[in-house]
Coordinates of C-alpha atoms in Angstrom, one line a residue:
Chain L
M1 CA 67.1 3.5 18.0
P2 CA 68.8 0.3 16.9
E3 CA 65.6 -1.4 16.1
A4 CA 64.7 1.3 13.6
D5 CA 68.1 0.9 12.0
R6 CA 67.5 -2.8 11.5
T7 CA 64.0 -2.7 10.1
T8 CA 63.6 0.7 8.4
S9 CA 65.8 0.9 5.4
L10 CA 64.4 3.0 2.6
D11 CA 67.7 3.8 1.0
D12 CA 69.3 1.4 -1.4
G13 CA 72.6 0.9 0.5
N14 CA 70.9 -0.7 3.5
V15 CA 68.6 -2.8 1.4
A16 CA 71.5 -4.4 -0.4
G17 CA 73.1 -5.3 2.9
D18 CA 69.9 -6.6 4.5
P19 CA 71.0 -9.8 6.1
R20 CA 67.4 -11.2 6.1
G21 CA 67.2 -11.0 2.3
H22 CA 64.2 -8.7 2.1
G23 CA 65.5 -7.3 -1.2
D24 CA 63.7 -4.1 -2.0
D25 CA 60.9 -5.1 0.4
V26 CA 61.3 -2.7 3.3
R27 CA 59.7 -2.9 6.7
A28 CA 58.9 0.5 8.2
V29 CA 58.5 0.8 11.9
P30 CA 55.2 2.5 12.5
L31 CA 55.3 5.9 14.2
R32 CA 55.0 5.4 18.0
H33 CA 52.5 7.4 20.0
P34 CA 53.6 7.6 23.6
G35 CA 51.0 10.2 24.4
R36 CA 48.2 7.8 23.6
W37 CA 49.6 5.3 26.2
V38 CA 49.9 8.0 28.9
A39 CA 46.4 9.2 28.2
S40 CA 45.1 5.6 28.3
A41 CA 46.8 5.0 31.6
L42 CA 45.2 8.2 33.1
V43 CA 41.7 7.1 32.0
L44 CA 42.3 3.6 33.4
V45 CA 43.3 5.0 36.8
V46 CA 40.1 7.1 37.0
A47 CA 38.0 4.2 35.9
V48 CA 39.5 1.9 38.6
A49 CA 39.0 4.6 41.2
V50 CA 35.3 5.0 40.3
A51 CA 34.7 1.3 40.2
S52 CA 36.4 0.7 43.6
S53 CA 34.3 3.5 45.1
L54 CA 31.1 1.9 43.7
V55 CA 32.1 -1.3 45.5
T56 CA 33.5 0.0 48.7
N57 CA 31.2 2.9 49.5
E58 CA 28.5 1.3 51.6
R59 CA 26.2 4.3 51.3
F60 CA 25.2 3.1 47.8
Q61 CA 23.3 0.4 49.7
W62 CA 23.4 -2.1 46.8
D63 CA 21.1 -4.4 48.8
V64 CA 18.4 -1.7 48.7
V65 CA 19.0 -1.2 45.0
G66 CA 18.5 -4.9 44.5
E67 CA 15.4 -5.0 46.6
Y68 CA 13.6 -2.3 44.6
F69 CA 15.1 -3.0 41.2
F70 CA 12.2 -5.2 40.1
S71 CA 9.6 -3.9 42.4
S72 CA 6.2 -3.4 40.9
A73 CA 6.1 0.4 41.5
I74 CA 9.5 0.8 39.6
L75 CA 8.5 -1.5 36.8
S76 CA 5.2 0.2 36.3
G77 CA 7.1 3.6 36.3
L78 CA 9.5 2.1 33.7
W79 CA 6.6 1.0 31.6
T80 CA 5.1 4.5 31.7
T81 CA 8.4 6.0 30.7
L82 CA 8.7 3.6 27.8
W83 CA 5.2 4.1 26.3
L84 CA 5.4 7.9 26.9
T85 CA 8.6 8.0 24.9
A86 CA 7.2 5.8 22.1
V87 CA 4.0 7.7 21.8
S88 CA 5.5 11.2 22.1
M89 CA 8.3 10.4 19.7
T90 CA 6.0 9.0 17.1
I91 CA 3.8 12.0 17.2
A92 CA 6.9 14.2 17.1
V93 CA 8.3 12.5 14.0
V94 CA 5.0 12.9 12.1
L95 CA 4.5 16.5 13.2
G96 CA 8.2 17.2 12.5
I97 CA 7.9 16.0 8.9
I98 CA 4.8 18.1 8.4
I99 CA 6.5 21.2 9.8
A100 CA 9.7 20.5 7.8
L101 CA 7.6 20.3 4.6
M102 CA 5.9 23.5 5.6
R103 CA 9.3 25.2 6.0
L104 CA 10.4 24.0 2.6
S105 CA 7.1 25.1 1.0
P106 CA 7.1 28.1 -1.4
N107 CA 4.0 29.3 0.4
P108 CA 5.2 32.2 2.7
V109 CA 2.3 31.8 5.1
L110 CA 3.1 28.1 5.7
K111 CA 6.8 28.8 5.9
G112 CA 6.2 31.6 8.4
G113 CA 3.9 29.5 10.5
A114 CA 6.5 26.7 10.7
N115 CA 9.2 29.2 11.6
L116 CA 7.1 30.7 14.3
Y117 CA 6.4 27.2 15.7
T118 CA 10.1 26.2 15.8
W119 CA 11.1 29.6 17.2
F120 CA 8.7 29.3 20.1
F121 CA 9.3 25.7 21.1
R122 CA 13.0 25.8 20.7
G123 CA 13.2 29.2 22.5
T124 CA 11.4 28.2 25.7
P125 CA 12.5 25.5 28.1
L126 CA 10.6 22.2 28.0
L127 CA 10.1 22.3 31.7
V128 CA 8.4 25.6 31.5
Q129 CA 6.2 24.4 28.6
L130 CA 5.1 21.4 30.6
I131 CA 4.2 23.4 33.7
F132 CA 2.4 25.9 31.5
L133 CA 0.4 23.2 29.8
F134 CA -0.4 21.6 33.2
N135 CA -1.9 24.9 34.3
I136 CA -3.6 25.7 31.0
S137 CA -7.0 25.6 32.7
A138 CA -6.1 28.8 34.4
L139 CA -5.8 30.4 30.9
Y140 CA -8.6 28.5 29.2
P141 CA -11.0 27.1 31.8
V142 CA -13.4 25.8 29.2
L143 CA -12.5 24.2 25.9
T144 CA -15.1 24.6 23.2
V145 CA -15.6 22.5 20.1
G146 CA -17.0 24.4 17.2
V147 CA -16.3 26.5 14.2
P148 CA -13.9 29.4 15.0
F149 CA -15.9 32.6 15.4
G150 CA -18.9 30.5 14.5
P151 CA -21.4 28.2 16.1
K152 CA -20.3 26.1 19.2
F153 CA -21.0 22.4 19.4
F154 CA -20.2 21.6 23.0
D155 CA -18.0 22.8 25.9
I156 CA -15.7 20.8 28.2
P157 CA -14.0 22.0 31.3
A158 CA -10.3 21.9 30.5
N159 CA -9.4 20.0 33.7
D160 CA -11.7 17.1 32.7
I161 CA -9.7 16.1 29.7
L162 CA -6.2 17.5 30.4
T163 CA -5.0 14.6 32.5
P164 CA -1.3 14.5 33.4
A165 CA -0.8 11.8 30.8
L166 CA -2.3 13.9 28.0
V167 CA -0.4 17.0 29.2
A168 CA 2.8 14.9 29.1
I169 CA 2.2 13.6 25.6
I170 CA 1.2 17.0 24.2
G171 CA 4.0 18.8 25.9
L172 CA 6.8 16.3 25.0
S173 CA 5.7 15.8 21.4
L174 CA 5.0 19.5 20.6
N175 CA 8.5 20.3 21.9
E176 CA 10.2 17.5 20.2
A177 CA 8.5 18.2 16.9
A178 CA 10.3 21.5 16.6
Y179 CA 13.7 19.7 16.8
M180 CA 12.6 16.9 14.5
A181 CA 11.4 19.4 12.0
E182 CA 15.0 20.8 11.8
I183 CA 16.4 17.3 11.5
V184 CA 14.0 16.4 8.7
R185 CA 14.6 19.6 6.9
G186 CA 18.4 19.1 7.1
G187 CA 17.9 15.6 5.7
I188 CA 15.8 16.7 2.8
N189 CA 18.1 19.5 2.0
S190 CA 21.1 17.1 2.0
V191 CA 19.6 15.3 -1.1
E192 CA 21.1 16.9 -4.2
H193 CA 18.6 19.0 -6.3
G194 CA 19.7 17.0 -9.3
Q195 CA 17.8 14.0 -7.9
T196 CA 14.5 15.9 -7.9
E197 CA 15.2 17.3 -11.4
A198 CA 16.0 13.8 -12.8
A199 CA 12.8 12.5 -11.3
Q200 CA 10.8 15.5 -12.6
A201 CA 12.2 14.9 -16.1
L202 CA 10.9 11.4 -16.0
G203 CA 7.4 12.7 -15.4
L204 CA 7.1 11.7 -11.7
R205 CA 4.8 13.9 -9.6
R206 CA 6.0 15.9 -6.6
S207 CA 4.5 13.6 -4.0
V208 CA 6.0 10.5 -5.6
I209 CA 9.4 12.2 -5.9
M210 CA 9.3 13.1 -2.2
R211 CA 8.3 9.6 -1.2
R212 CA 10.3 7.5 -3.5
I213 CA 13.4 9.5 -4.3
V214 CA 14.0 12.3 -1.7
L215 CA 12.9 10.8 1.6
P216 CA 14.7 7.4 1.2
Q217 CA 17.9 9.3 0.6
A218 CA 17.2 11.8 3.3
I219 CA 16.6 9.0 5.8
R220 CA 20.3 8.2 6.0
V221 CA 20.9 11.7 7.3
I222 CA 17.7 11.9 9.4
L223 CA 18.1 8.6 11.2
P224 CA 21.2 9.0 13.4
P225 CA 20.0 12.3 15.0
T226 CA 16.5 10.8 15.4
G227 CA 18.0 8.0 17.4
N228 CA 19.7 10.6 19.5
E229 CA 16.5 12.5 19.9
T230 CA 14.7 9.3 21.0
I231 CA 17.3 8.7 23.6
S232 CA 17.0 12.3 24.8
M233 CA 13.2 12.0 24.8
L234 CA 13.5 9.0 27.1
K235 CA 15.5 11.1 29.5
Y236 CA 13.2 14.1 29.1
T237 CA 10.3 12.1 30.2
S238 CA 11.8 12.4 33.7
L239 CA 10.7 16.0 33.7
I240 CA 7.1 14.7 33.7
S241 CA 7.7 14.0 37.4
V242 CA 7.0 17.6 38.1
I243 CA 3.4 17.1 37.1
A244 CA 3.1 14.1 39.4
M245 CA 2.8 11.5 36.6
P246 CA 4.2 8.2 37.9
E247 CA 7.0 7.6 35.3
L248 CA 10.3 6.0 36.3
L249 CA 11.8 8.9 38.2
Y250 CA 8.6 9.9 40.0
S251 CA 8.0 6.3 41.1
A252 CA 11.5 6.2 42.6
Q253 CA 10.8 9.6 44.3
V254 CA 7.6 8.3 45.8
I255 CA 9.4 5.5 47.4
Y256 CA 12.4 7.4 48.8
S257 CA 10.2 10.2 50.1
R258 CA 8.7 7.5 52.3
T259 CA 11.8 5.5 53.2
Y260 CA 14.5 8.2 52.9
E261 CA 16.7 5.7 50.8
T262 CA 17.3 8.5 48.3
I263 CA 20.6 7.4 46.8
P264 CA 19.8 3.7 46.2
L265 CA 16.5 4.6 44.5
L266 CA 18.1 7.2 42.3
M267 CA 20.6 4.4 41.4
V268 CA 17.6 2.1 40.5
A269 CA 16.2 4.8 38.2
S270 CA 19.6 5.6 36.7
L271 CA 20.4 2.0 36.0
W272 CA 17.1 1.5 34.3
Y273 CA 17.6 4.6 32.2
L274 CA 21.1 3.3 31.3
I275 CA 19.8 -0.1 30.3
V276 CA 17.1 1.3 28.1
T277 CA 19.3 3.9 26.4
S278 CA 21.9 1.1 25.7
V279 CA 19.2 -1.0 24.0
L280 CA 18.1 2.0 22.0
T281 CA 21.7 2.7 21.0
L282 CA 22.0 -0.9 19.7
G283 CA 18.8 -0.6 17.8
Q284 CA 19.9 2.7 16.3
T285 CA 23.2 1.2 15.1
Y286 CA 21.4 -1.7 13.5
L287 CA 18.9 0.6 11.7
E288 CA 21.7 2.8 10.4
R289 CA 23.5 -0.2 9.0
R290 CA 20.3 -1.3 7.2
T291 CA 19.4 2.1 5.7
S292 CA 23.0 2.7 4.4
R293 CA 23.0 -0.7 2.6
H294 CA 23.9 0.9 -0.7
R295 CA 27.1 2.3 0.8
R296 CA 27.9 0.0 3.6
T297 CA 31.2 -0.3 5.3
T298 CA 31.4 -3.4 7.4
E299 CA 33.4 -3.0 10.6
T300 CA 32.5 -4.3 14.0
F301 CA 32.7 -2.0 16.9
A302 CA 35.6 -4.0 18.5
G303 CA 37.4 -4.3 15.3
G304 CA 37.2 -0.5 14.6
L305 CA 38.4 0.2 18.1
L306 CA 41.4 -2.0 17.8
R307 CA 42.2 -0.6 14.4
R308 CA 42.1 3.0 15.7
L309 CA 44.2 2.2 18.8
R310 CA 46.9 0.2 17.0
P311 CA 49.4 2.0 14.7
H312 CA 48.7 1.2 11.1
D313 CA 50.5 -1.6 9.4
T314 CA 52.8 0.4 7.3
R315 CA 55.0 -2.2 5.6
V316 CA 56.1 -0.6 2.4
T317 CA 56.9 -2.4 -0.7
A318 CA 59.1 -0.4 -2.9
G319 CA 58.3 -0.5 -6.5
R320 CA 55.9 -3.4 -6.8
E321 CA 52.7 -4.8 -5.3
R322 CA 52.9 -7.1 -2.3
P323 CA 51.4 -10.4 -3.4
Chain X
M1 CA 17.3 27.6 -42.6
T2 CA 17.2 23.9 -43.1
T3 CA 15.9 21.9 -46.0
S4 CA 13.7 19.7 -43.7
E5 CA 11.5 22.7 -43.0
A6 CA 9.8 21.9 -46.3
S7 CA 8.7 18.5 -45.0
A8 CA 5.0 18.0 -44.4
S9 CA 5.2 16.9 -40.7
P10 CA 4.9 19.6 -38.0
P11 CA 8.0 20.4 -36.0
A12 CA 8.7 18.2 -32.9
V13 CA 9.8 21.3 -31.1
R14 CA 8.9 24.8 -31.9
I15 CA 10.6 27.5 -29.9
R16 CA 9.3 31.1 -30.5
G17 CA 10.7 34.2 -29.0
V18 CA 11.8 32.6 -25.7
R19 CA 13.2 34.9 -23.1
K20 CA 14.5 34.0 -19.6
S21 CA 16.2 35.9 -16.9
F22 CA 17.7 34.9 -13.6
G23 CA 17.3 38.0 -11.5
R24 CA 18.9 40.7 -13.6
L25 CA 20.8 38.4 -15.7
E26 CA 19.2 37.9 -19.1
V27 CA 20.1 34.3 -20.1
L28 CA 17.8 33.9 -23.2
R29 CA 17.0 36.9 -25.3
G30 CA 14.5 35.8 -27.8
I31 CA 15.3 32.4 -29.2
N32 CA 13.6 31.0 -32.3
L33 CA 14.2 27.4 -33.2
E34 CA 12.5 24.5 -34.8
V35 CA 13.5 20.8 -34.4
W36 CA 12.0 18.3 -36.9
P37 CA 11.0 14.8 -36.1
G38 CA 13.9 12.5 -36.3
E39 CA 16.4 15.3 -36.4
V40 CA 19.5 15.6 -34.2
V41 CA 20.3 19.2 -33.3
C42 CA 23.5 20.0 -31.4
L43 CA 23.6 23.2 -29.4
I44 CA 27.1 24.6 -29.1
G45 CA 28.5 27.8 -27.7
P46 CA 30.6 29.2 -24.9
S47 CA 29.5 28.5 -21.3
G48 CA 26.9 31.0 -20.1
S49 CA 25.5 31.3 -23.6
G50 CA 22.2 29.9 -22.4
K51 CA 22.2 26.6 -24.2
S52 CA 21.5 24.5 -21.1
T53 CA 18.8 26.9 -19.9
L54 CA 17.1 26.7 -23.3
L55 CA 17.2 22.9 -23.1
R56 CA 15.8 22.9 -19.6
C57 CA 13.0 25.2 -20.7
V58 CA 11.9 22.6 -23.3
N59 CA 10.7 20.2 -20.5
H60 CA 9.7 23.0 -18.2
L61 CA 12.4 22.5 -15.6
E62 CA 12.8 26.2 -16.1
K63 CA 9.8 28.5 -16.7
V64 CA 10.2 30.8 -19.6
D65 CA 9.6 34.5 -19.0
G66 CA 8.4 35.2 -22.4
G67 CA 7.7 33.5 -25.8
R68 CA 6.5 29.9 -26.1
I69 CA 7.7 26.4 -26.6
E70 CA 5.6 23.7 -28.2
V71 CA 6.4 20.0 -28.3
D72 CA 4.4 18.0 -30.8
G73 CA 2.3 21.0 -31.3
E74 CA 1.3 21.4 -27.7
L75 CA 2.5 24.2 -25.4
V76 CA 4.9 23.0 -22.7
G77 CA 3.8 23.9 -19.1
Y78 CA 0.9 26.0 -20.2
R79 CA -2.5 25.7 -21.8
R80 CA -4.1 28.2 -24.1
K81 CA -7.7 29.1 -23.5
G82 CA -9.1 31.8 -25.7
D83 CA -6.3 34.4 -25.9
K84 CA -5.0 33.7 -22.5
V85 CA -2.3 31.2 -21.4
Y86 CA -2.6 29.3 -18.1
E87 CA 0.2 27.5 -16.3
L88 CA -0.5 23.8 -16.0
K89 CA -0.9 21.8 -12.8
D90 CA 1.9 19.5 -11.6
R91 CA 0.0 16.4 -12.8
E92 CA -0.5 17.9 -16.3
I93 CA 3.1 19.0 -16.6
C94 CA 4.3 15.5 -15.6
R95 CA 2.2 14.0 -18.4
K96 CA 3.9 16.2 -20.9
R97 CA 7.4 15.4 -19.5
E98 CA 6.8 11.7 -19.9
Q99 CA 7.2 12.2 -23.6
I100 CA 10.5 14.0 -23.2
G101 CA 13.5 12.1 -21.9
M102 CA 16.4 14.0 -20.4
V103 CA 20.0 13.1 -19.6
F104 CA 22.0 15.3 -17.3
Q105 CA 25.7 16.2 -17.1
Q106 CA 25.9 14.7 -13.5
F107 CA 23.9 11.5 -14.4
N108 CA 21.6 12.0 -11.4
L109 CA 21.0 8.3 -11.0
F110 CA 19.0 7.4 -7.9
P111 CA 21.8 6.0 -5.6
H112 CA 19.5 4.0 -3.4
M113 CA 18.2 1.9 -6.3
T114 CA 19.9 -0.7 -8.4
V115 CA 20.6 -0.1 -12.0
L116 CA 17.4 -1.9 -13.0
G117 CA 15.5 -0.2 -10.3
N118 CA 16.5 3.1 -11.7
V119 CA 15.3 2.1 -15.2
V120 CA 11.9 0.7 -14.1
E121 CA 11.0 3.3 -11.5
A122 CA 9.2 5.8 -13.8
P123 CA 7.3 3.3 -16.0
V124 CA 6.1 1.4 -12.9
R125 CA 5.3 4.5 -10.7
L126 CA 3.4 6.1 -13.6
G127 CA 1.4 2.9 -14.2
K128 CA 2.7 2.5 -17.7
M129 CA 3.8 -1.1 -17.1
R130 CA 3.6 -3.8 -14.5
Q131 CA 6.8 -4.5 -12.5
R132 CA 7.7 -7.7 -14.4
E133 CA 6.9 -6.2 -17.8
A134 CA 9.0 -3.1 -17.0
E135 CA 11.9 -5.3 -15.8
A136 CA 11.9 -7.2 -19.1
A137 CA 11.8 -3.9 -21.0
G138 CA 14.5 -2.5 -18.7
R139 CA 16.8 -5.4 -19.3
E140 CA 16.4 -4.9 -23.0
L141 CA 17.3 -1.3 -22.7
L142 CA 20.3 -2.1 -20.6
A143 CA 21.5 -4.6 -23.2
R144 CA 21.1 -1.9 -25.8
V145 CA 23.4 0.5 -23.9
G146 CA 25.8 -2.4 -23.3
L147 CA 25.2 -2.9 -19.6
A148 CA 23.1 -6.1 -19.4
E149 CA 25.3 -7.7 -16.8
K150 CA 25.1 -4.7 -14.4
E151 CA 21.4 -4.7 -13.6
S152 CA 21.7 -5.5 -9.9
A153 CA 24.7 -3.2 -9.3
Y154 CA 24.3 0.1 -7.5
P155 CA 25.2 3.3 -9.3
R156 CA 28.2 4.0 -7.1
Q157 CA 29.7 0.7 -8.3
L158 CA 29.8 1.9 -11.9
S159 CA 32.2 4.1 -13.8
G160 CA 30.9 7.6 -14.9
G161 CA 30.5 6.3 -18.5
Q162 CA 28.4 3.3 -17.3
Q163 CA 26.3 5.6 -15.1
Q164 CA 25.6 7.9 -17.9
R165 CA 24.5 5.0 -20.1
V166 CA 22.2 3.8 -17.4
A167 CA 20.8 7.3 -17.3
I168 CA 20.1 7.1 -21.0
A169 CA 18.4 3.7 -20.6
R170 CA 16.3 5.2 -17.7
A171 CA 15.2 8.1 -19.9
L172 CA 14.4 5.7 -22.8
A173 CA 12.3 3.5 -20.5
M174 CA 9.4 6.1 -20.8
R175 CA 9.5 5.6 -24.6
P176 CA 10.0 9.3 -25.1
R177 CA 9.5 11.0 -28.5
L178 CA 12.2 13.5 -27.8
M179 CA 15.5 13.2 -26.0
L180 CA 17.3 16.2 -24.4
F181 CA 21.0 15.8 -23.6
D182 CA 22.6 18.4 -21.3
E183 CA 26.4 18.1 -21.7
P184 CA 26.2 14.3 -21.3
T185 CA 29.9 13.7 -21.5
S186 CA 31.3 16.8 -19.8
A187 CA 31.7 15.1 -16.4
L188 CA 33.4 12.0 -17.8
D189 CA 37.0 10.9 -18.0
P190 CA 38.2 11.3 -21.6
E191 CA 38.5 7.5 -22.1
L192 CA 34.8 7.0 -21.1
V193 CA 33.4 9.5 -23.5
G194 CA 33.4 7.3 -26.5
D195 CA 31.0 4.6 -25.1
V196 CA 28.4 7.2 -24.2
L197 CA 28.7 9.0 -27.6
A198 CA 28.4 5.6 -29.3
V199 CA 25.1 4.9 -27.6
M200 CA 23.8 8.4 -28.5
G201 CA 24.9 7.8 -32.1
D202 CA 22.9 4.5 -32.2
L203 CA 19.9 6.3 -30.9
A204 CA 20.2 9.0 -33.5
R205 CA 20.4 6.4 -36.3
D206 CA 17.3 4.7 -34.9
G207 CA 15.5 8.0 -35.7
M208 CA 15.2 9.6 -32.2
T209 CA 14.6 13.3 -32.2
M210 CA 17.4 14.7 -30.1
I211 CA 18.6 18.1 -28.8
V212 CA 22.2 17.8 -27.6
V213 CA 24.1 20.5 -25.7
T214 CA 27.6 19.4 -26.2
H215 CA 31.3 20.4 -26.4
E216 CA 32.1 17.3 -28.4
M217 CA 32.6 18.8 -31.9
G218 CA 33.5 15.4 -33.3
F219 CA 30.1 14.1 -32.3
A220 CA 28.4 17.2 -33.7
R221 CA 30.1 16.7 -37.0
E222 CA 29.4 13.0 -37.4
V223 CA 25.9 12.7 -35.9
A224 CA 24.1 16.0 -35.9
D225 CA 21.8 17.0 -38.7
R226 CA 22.1 20.6 -37.7
V227 CA 24.4 22.6 -35.4
V228 CA 23.2 25.7 -33.7
F229 CA 25.6 28.2 -32.3
M230 CA 24.5 30.3 -29.3
D231 CA 26.2 33.2 -27.7
Q232 CA 25.0 35.6 -24.9
G233 CA 21.5 34.3 -24.9
R234 CA 21.1 34.6 -28.7
L235 CA 21.0 32.1 -31.5
V236 CA 23.9 33.4 -33.7
E237 CA 23.8 31.0 -36.6
Q238 CA 22.7 27.5 -37.5
G239 CA 23.2 25.0 -40.3
H240 CA 24.6 21.7 -41.5
P241 CA 27.6 20.7 -39.3
S242 CA 30.1 21.0 -42.1
E243 CA 28.8 24.5 -42.8
I244 CA 28.9 25.7 -39.2
L245 CA 32.0 23.9 -38.0
E246 CA 34.1 24.4 -41.1
R247 CA 32.9 27.6 -42.7
P248 CA 31.2 29.6 -40.0
S249 CA 30.0 32.9 -41.4
H250 CA 29.7 34.7 -38.1
E251 CA 32.8 36.2 -36.4
R252 CA 31.7 35.0 -32.9
T253 CA 31.3 31.4 -34.2
Q254 CA 34.7 31.6 -35.7
A255 CA 36.3 32.9 -32.5
F256 CA 34.5 30.1 -30.4
L257 CA 35.6 27.3 -32.8
R258 CA 39.2 28.5 -32.8
R259 CA 39.2 28.1 -29.0
V260 CA 37.6 24.6 -28.8
L261 CA 38.9 22.8 -31.9

């Protein structure tokens, strides 16, 4: 490689004869990565193929997609999906923190209860849990409010209060709480024990230590997976369609079962899911930046991408600092 | 025994027959020790001799298995009622710990708070001072440890020596009557040790009662009123630094000092 001969000259003989007068300032040619270029080309080809099919395959019926995209049925389904996600996720986070604290408690009964909970909800599919809850009136036809094994206050038929919306909220949040508990527990455990000891030595109480010292540090570890869970939750709400609650997917299904425009309506639903998950991802990135303020690295997404794609600038200055 | 035992004031710390095991490992096997107000006691000894554990028992970070520890005449972590001793609630233990400052080998500063935030956290949370008042007092303490200009830095931006001095200021912010130092310079680069020891020396001259677990024999010789040598969970000998460090009477002390000096 003649180019390499000209610019890479780490031995003294070449430096002395360097016609451009670099002195002991040598310029190393970065290592080339031909494999990266081949792989990039392959990916580009696939991307172009997919894009052209999206445009040329008329069965996508983009006009139908456009027609229903902002229709009131779809928008109301989207709204249901959004609030269902928000409500279920909020309950799941609170419940998850409680279960995580139970698991970390020295009390074996609390710990056992939390373990049992996590074991059950992680061990059975969400879809099964939802259908089960929806049919709970077959198991407990009448719900009674009162003291366990003691006096009853009043009875309610289960079917009267267990609306699809309530079943959806209970089902999604109970299930998600099991995962959130694990995430919160991992976050709390990631904070060094020395932090707790230092706070104890200062005379701070347990609850204050948890709130002021441990959780703020754990949040950095908890937040990224919680963002992922929120995104998953948004998608899991589509399972609610099986109990005939008109969220985004079910709203689309209702329309295409009438018009048989299955593909375009699934495209409508998918595009909305994509839009919302993209917005959530942006929000997640922003929140992560904010909470890691005390150890921030500033790099834009595009900048980072370019840096990783390009070979590093490896100009070497022998013996002294480059000004 | 020391001459100060004759003084009228009661001991700041009285340790009587303290025993402690981790599982089957007996770490402390009956320790007796008194520390007098204003006294600086250095605990030395090979690693695993139980000196850090003993220190951690003094503010109840470790529970003792037997014996008792009194600070300012009050049991630590327990309450005597009749001839029985009851463990205290979290709230009551915390009140006792307020009077005892502790500095750790690994600094353990709160990384999500600024230097000043670290110093004012405890006095503000415990309702000892208002935020502004605590900040003024905190700035004074930071000036005292030579870090006045670092108040808005985060711990990770400081060197180890600076972090440890912040940790000392943080402990002092609660106006403790007793300071415990657990190998405060062992995690530091050699050139940073001096600054921390200087701050500790100042503190000692100001009359603070201090128990210092250390491997810094120079500090022990210059600052300590008494050096206590521990080995295998027992207190082997104690006395004036010149006595213990130069003319140790016990064979195990001699062997240890030959290795570290």
